[in-house]
């Protein structure tokens, strides 16, 4: 009821006094003076009404726009950048995957980095949302972002490879025919995935010699799967059997070197 009363009050204010009325805002211009008519226009807030000379509220033109014209508030792009890794014999660079968000309302950009388990680097919000300066007078806009292109922000070059479905739909309406490409192979992720598959038991070719519950062995045997004692066979056959070797290390050629003797034990 309060919102209806507010709407009626705003409508009366927008209509103004009649042609013969002398009161109100137009009363000082004579008896028959006309006033500039105002209409209710759209507001960014869904809970308020604004008086102005703009587009009328619920206009026929606004409801008849085609679906591609309903621009998504945020465009999301997928990209990456290469970071050099020093003092490591396992890798010389790492692929850091990012999500680039472009806000159409104010041309601001935000970058979030995808988190990787045990990566050793802080990840998450890589760059907070703000308008990124391109030079002294201009900022980066949507024209500078293209699928398959490069985007250099603060000295770091991002390779843009893909976008989410709504962003692709919007760019297609803008006649952008770029095709997406995948992320390059990251040696760290490949080695890490192989390590985790062995450690967690996902790789069936690696035996962890974990003792099973007796009921589980019985259930598997009842279903026709005999117990696998391959991990226990070595202990039963070669228990308490140890090979002993006598060896030495001749280090007399080095400064203060000496002939050192050792005994090497090999447990079968």
Coordinates of C-alpha atoms in Angstrom, one line a residue:
X1 CA 0.0 0.0 0.0
X2 CA 2.9 2.4 0.8
X3 CA 4.5 1.7 -2.6
X4 CA 1.2 2.3 -4.4
X5 CA 0.7 5.6 -2.6
X6 CA 4.2 6.7 -3.5
X7 CA 3.6 5.8 -7.1
X8 CA 0.4 7.9 -7.2
X9 CA 2.2 10.8 -5.6
X10 CA 5.0 10.7 -8.1
X11 CA 2.6 10.4 -11.0
X12 CA 0.7 13.5 -9.8
X13 CA 4.0 15.4 -9.4
X14 CA 5.1 14.3 -12.8
X15 CA 1.8 15.4 -14.5
X16 CA 1.9 18.8 -12.9
X17 CA -1.1 21.2 -12.6
X18 CA -3.7 21.5 -15.3
X19 CA -3.8 24.1 -18.1
X20 CA -5.9 26.4 -16.0
X21 CA -4.3 25.8 -12.6
X22 CA -2.3 28.5 -11.0
X23 CA -0.8 26.7 -8.1
X24 CA 2.2 24.4 -7.9
X25 CA 5.5 24.9 -9.7
X26 CA 3.8 26.4 -12.7
X27 CA 1.6 28.9 -10.9
X28 CA 4.1 31.7 -11.1
X29 CA 4.0 31.8 -14.9
X30 CA 0.5 33.0 -15.3
X31 CA -2.8 31.3 -15.2
X32 CA -2.5 29.3 -18.4
X33 CA 1.2 28.7 -18.4
X34 CA 2.4 25.2 -19.3
X35 CA 5.0 23.3 -17.4
X36 CA 7.6 20.8 -18.7
X37 CA 6.1 17.4 -18.3
X38 CA 8.3 14.7 -16.7
X39 CA 7.9 10.9 -16.8
X40 CA 8.9 8.0 -14.6
X41 CA 12.1 6.6 -15.9
X42 CA 14.1 3.4 -15.1
X43 CA 16.4 3.4 -12.2
X44 CA 19.4 1.2 -11.4
X45 CA 17.8 0.4 -8.1
X46 CA 14.9 -2.0 -8.3
X47 CA 13.3 -0.5 -5.2
X48 CA 13.1 3.1 -6.2
X49 CA 11.5 5.3 -8.9
X50 CA 13.2 8.3 -10.4
X51 CA 11.7 11.4 -12.0
X52 CA 13.5 12.6 -15.1
X53 CA 13.3 13.3 -18.8
X54 CA 14.7 9.9 -19.9
X55 CA 13.2 6.6 -21.0
X56 CA 9.7 6.0 -19.5
X57 CA 9.3 3.1 -17.1
X58 CA 8.2 -0.2 -18.8
X59 CA 8.4 1.4 -22.2
X60 CA 7.5 -0.7 -25.3
X61 CA 10.9 -0.2 -26.8
X62 CA 12.7 -1.7 -23.7
X63 CA 10.5 -4.8 -23.8
X64 CA 10.8 -5.4 -27.5
X65 CA 14.6 -5.6 -27.6
X66 CA 16.1 -8.9 -28.9
X67 CA 17.7 -11.3 -26.4
X68 CA 21.3 -10.6 -27.5
X69 CA 20.8 -7.0 -26.5
X70 CA 20.3 -8.1 -22.9
X71 CA 24.0 -7.6 -22.1
X72 CA 25.3 -9.7 -19.2
X73 CA 26.6 -7.6 -16.3
X74 CA 30.0 -9.4 -16.2
X75 CA 32.1 -11.0 -19.0
X76 CA 34.3 -13.9 -17.9
X77 CA 37.4 -14.9 -19.8
X78 CA 39.9 -17.7 -19.2
X79 CA 43.6 -17.1 -19.6
X80 CA 47.0 -17.9 -18.3
X81 CA 50.5 -16.4 -18.0
X82 CA 53.9 -18.1 -17.7
X83 CA 56.0 -17.5 -14.7
X84 CA 59.7 -18.4 -14.7
X85 CA 60.9 -20.9 -12.0
X86 CA 64.5 -20.6 -10.9
X87 CA 66.7 -23.0 -9.1
X88 CA 64.7 -26.1 -9.8
X89 CA 65.7 -29.1 -11.8
X90 CA 62.1 -30.3 -12.3
X91 CA 60.7 -27.3 -14.1
X92 CA 61.8 -24.0 -15.7
X93 CA 58.4 -22.3 -15.9
X94 CA 54.9 -22.7 -14.6
X95 CA 51.5 -22.1 -16.2
X96 CA 49.3 -20.0 -13.9
X97 CA 45.6 -20.2 -14.9
X98 CA 43.4 -17.2 -14.3
X99 CA 39.8 -16.0 -14.7
X100 CA 39.5 -12.5 -16.1
X101 CA 36.2 -10.7 -15.2
X102 CA 35.2 -7.6 -17.2
X103 CA 32.4 -5.4 -15.7
X104 CA 30.5 -3.7 -18.5
X105 CA 29.0 -1.0 -16.2
X106 CA 32.2 0.8 -15.4
X107 CA 34.9 -0.9 -17.6
X108 CA 36.6 -2.4 -14.6
X109 CA 38.7 -5.6 -14.6
X110 CA 39.2 -8.2 -11.9
X111 CA 41.5 -11.3 -12.1
X112 CA 41.2 -14.5 -10.0
X113 CA 43.8 -17.3 -10.2
X114 CA 42.6 -20.9 -10.0
X115 CA 43.9 -22.6 -6.9
X116 CA 46.1 -25.6 -7.3
X117 CA 46.7 -28.0 -4.4
X118 CA 50.2 -27.7 -2.9
X119 CA 51.4 -25.3 -5.6
X120 CA 53.7 -23.4 -3.2
X121 CA 52.5 -20.0 -4.4
X122 CA 49.7 -17.8 -3.0
X123 CA 46.6 -18.0 -5.2
X124 CA 43.1 -16.6 -5.3
X125 CA 42.3 -12.9 -5.9
X126 CA 45.2 -12.0 -8.2
X127 CA 44.1 -8.4 -9.0
X128 CA 41.3 -6.6 -7.3
X129 CA 38.5 -4.9 -9.4
X130 CA 39.4 -1.5 -10.7
X131 CA 39.8 0.4 -14.0
X132 CA 43.2 -0.5 -15.3
X133 CA 45.1 2.4 -16.9
X134 CA 46.3 1.7 -20.4
X135 CA 48.3 4.9 -20.6
X136 CA 48.2 8.3 -19.0
X137 CA 44.8 9.3 -20.4
X138 CA 42.9 6.1 -21.2
X139 CA 41.9 2.8 -19.6
X140 CA 41.5 -0.7 -20.9
X141 CA 38.1 -1.5 -22.5
X142 CA 36.4 -4.5 -24.0
X143 CA 38.0 -3.6 -27.4
X144 CA 41.4 -4.6 -25.9
X145 CA 40.2 -8.1 -24.8
X146 CA 39.9 -10.8 -27.5
X147 CA 39.7 -14.6 -27.3
X148 CA 43.0 -15.9 -28.7
X149 CA 44.8 -12.6 -28.1
X150 CA 47.1 -11.1 -25.5
X151 CA 46.4 -8.7 -22.6
X152 CA 49.3 -7.0 -20.9
X153 CA 48.5 -5.6 -17.4
X154 CA 51.1 -4.0 -15.2
X155 CA 53.9 -5.7 -17.2
X156 CA 52.4 -9.2 -17.1
X157 CA 51.1 -10.7 -20.3
X158 CA 48.0 -12.9 -20.2
X159 CA 47.0 -15.3 -23.0
X160 CA 43.2 -15.3 -23.3
X161 CA 42.1 -18.7 -24.6
X162 CA 38.4 -19.1 -23.8
X163 CA 35.3 -17.5 -22.2
X164 CA 32.1 -18.7 -20.5
X165 CA 28.9 -19.4 -22.6
X166 CA 27.2 -16.1 -21.9
X167 CA 30.3 -14.1 -22.8
X168 CA 30.7 -16.1 -26.0
X169 CA 27.1 -15.4 -26.9
X170 CA 27.7 -11.7 -26.4
X171 CA 30.9 -11.7 -28.4
X172 CA 29.2 -13.6 -31.2
X173 CA 26.5 -10.9 -31.4
X174 CA 29.4 -8.4 -31.7
X175 CA 30.6 -10.5 -34.7
X176 CA 33.6 -11.8 -33.0
X177 CA 34.7 -15.1 -34.7
X178 CA 37.6 -16.0 -32.5
X179 CA 38.0 -19.7 -31.6
X180 CA 39.1 -20.8 -28.2
X181 CA 42.2 -22.9 -27.5
X182 CA 43.1 -25.0 -24.5
X183 CA 45.6 -24.5 -21.7
X184 CA 49.2 -25.6 -22.5
X185 CA 50.6 -28.6 -20.7
X186 CA 52.1 -27.8 -17.3
X187 CA 54.8 -30.2 -16.2
X188 CA 54.2 -29.4 -12.5
X189 CA 50.5 -30.4 -12.8
X190 CA 51.3 -33.6 -14.7
X191 CA 53.9 -34.7 -12.2
X192 CA 51.7 -33.7 -9.2
X193 CA 48.8 -35.6 -10.6
X194 CA 50.9 -38.7 -11.1
X195 CA 52.3 -38.5 -7.6
X196 CA 48.8 -38.1 -6.0
X197 CA 47.5 -41.0 -8.0
X198 CA 50.2 -43.2 -6.4
X199 CA 49.8 -41.8 -2.9
X200 CA 46.1 -42.0 -2.7
X201 CA 45.7 -45.4 -4.3
X202 CA 44.0 -44.2 -7.5
X203 CA 46.7 -45.8 -9.5
X204 CA 46.0 -49.6 -9.3
X205 CA 49.5 -50.5 -10.5
X206 CA 51.0 -49.3 -7.3
X207 CA 50.8 -51.6 -4.2
X208 CA 50.6 -50.0 -0.8
X209 CA 50.5 -53.3 1.2
X210 CA 47.6 -52.0 3.3
X211 CA 46.1 -54.7 5.5
X212 CA 42.5 -55.4 4.6
X213 CA 39.7 -56.0 7.1
X214 CA 39.0 -59.8 7.5
X215 CA 35.4 -59.3 6.7
X216 CA 36.3 -57.6 3.4
X217 CA 38.6 -60.5 2.5
X218 CA 35.7 -62.9 3.2
X219 CA 33.2 -60.9 1.2
X220 CA 35.5 -60.8 -1.8
X221 CA 36.2 -64.5 -1.6
X222 CA 32.5 -65.2 -1.3
X223 CA 32.0 -63.3 -4.5
X224 CA 34.6 -65.3 -6.3
X225 CA 37.7 -63.0 -5.8
X226 CA 40.4 -64.8 -4.0
X227 CA 42.7 -63.0 -1.6
X228 CA 45.8 -61.4 -3.1
X229 CA 48.8 -62.2 -0.9
X230 CA 51.4 -61.0 -3.4
X231 CA 52.5 -58.3 -1.0
X232 CA 52.9 -60.8 1.9
X233 CA 54.6 -63.5 -0.1
X234 CA 58.1 -61.9 0.1
X235 CA 57.9 -61.8 3.9
X236 CA 56.9 -65.4 4.2
X237 CA 59.5 -66.8 1.8
X238 CA 62.6 -64.7 2.6
X239 CA 62.0 -63.8 6.3
X240 CA 65.3 -63.5 8.3
X241 CA 67.4 -64.0 5.1
X242 CA 69.9 -61.2 4.7
X243 CA 72.9 -60.9 2.4
X244 CA 76.0 -59.2 3.8
X245 CA 78.7 -57.7 1.7
X246 CA 82.1 -56.2 2.7
X247 CA 83.0 -53.1 0.7
X248 CA 85.3 -50.1 1.0
X249 CA 85.6 -46.5 -0.2
X250 CA 89.0 -45.3 -1.3
X251 CA 89.1 -41.5 -0.8
X252 CA 92.9 -41.2 -0.3
X253 CA 93.3 -39.0 -3.4
X254 CA 91.3 -36.2 -1.7
X255 CA 92.7 -33.9 0.9
X256 CA 92.6 -35.7 4.3
X257 CA 91.0 -38.6 2.6
X258 CA 91.3 -42.2 3.9
X259 CA 90.4 -45.8 3.1
X260 CA 87.0 -46.5 4.7
X261 CA 85.5 -49.9 5.1
X262 CA 81.8 -50.7 5.2
X263 CA 79.4 -53.7 5.6
X264 CA 76.3 -53.6 3.3
X265 CA 73.2 -55.6 4.3
X266 CA 70.6 -56.5 1.7
X267 CA 67.3 -57.8 3.1
X268 CA 65.7 -60.3 0.6

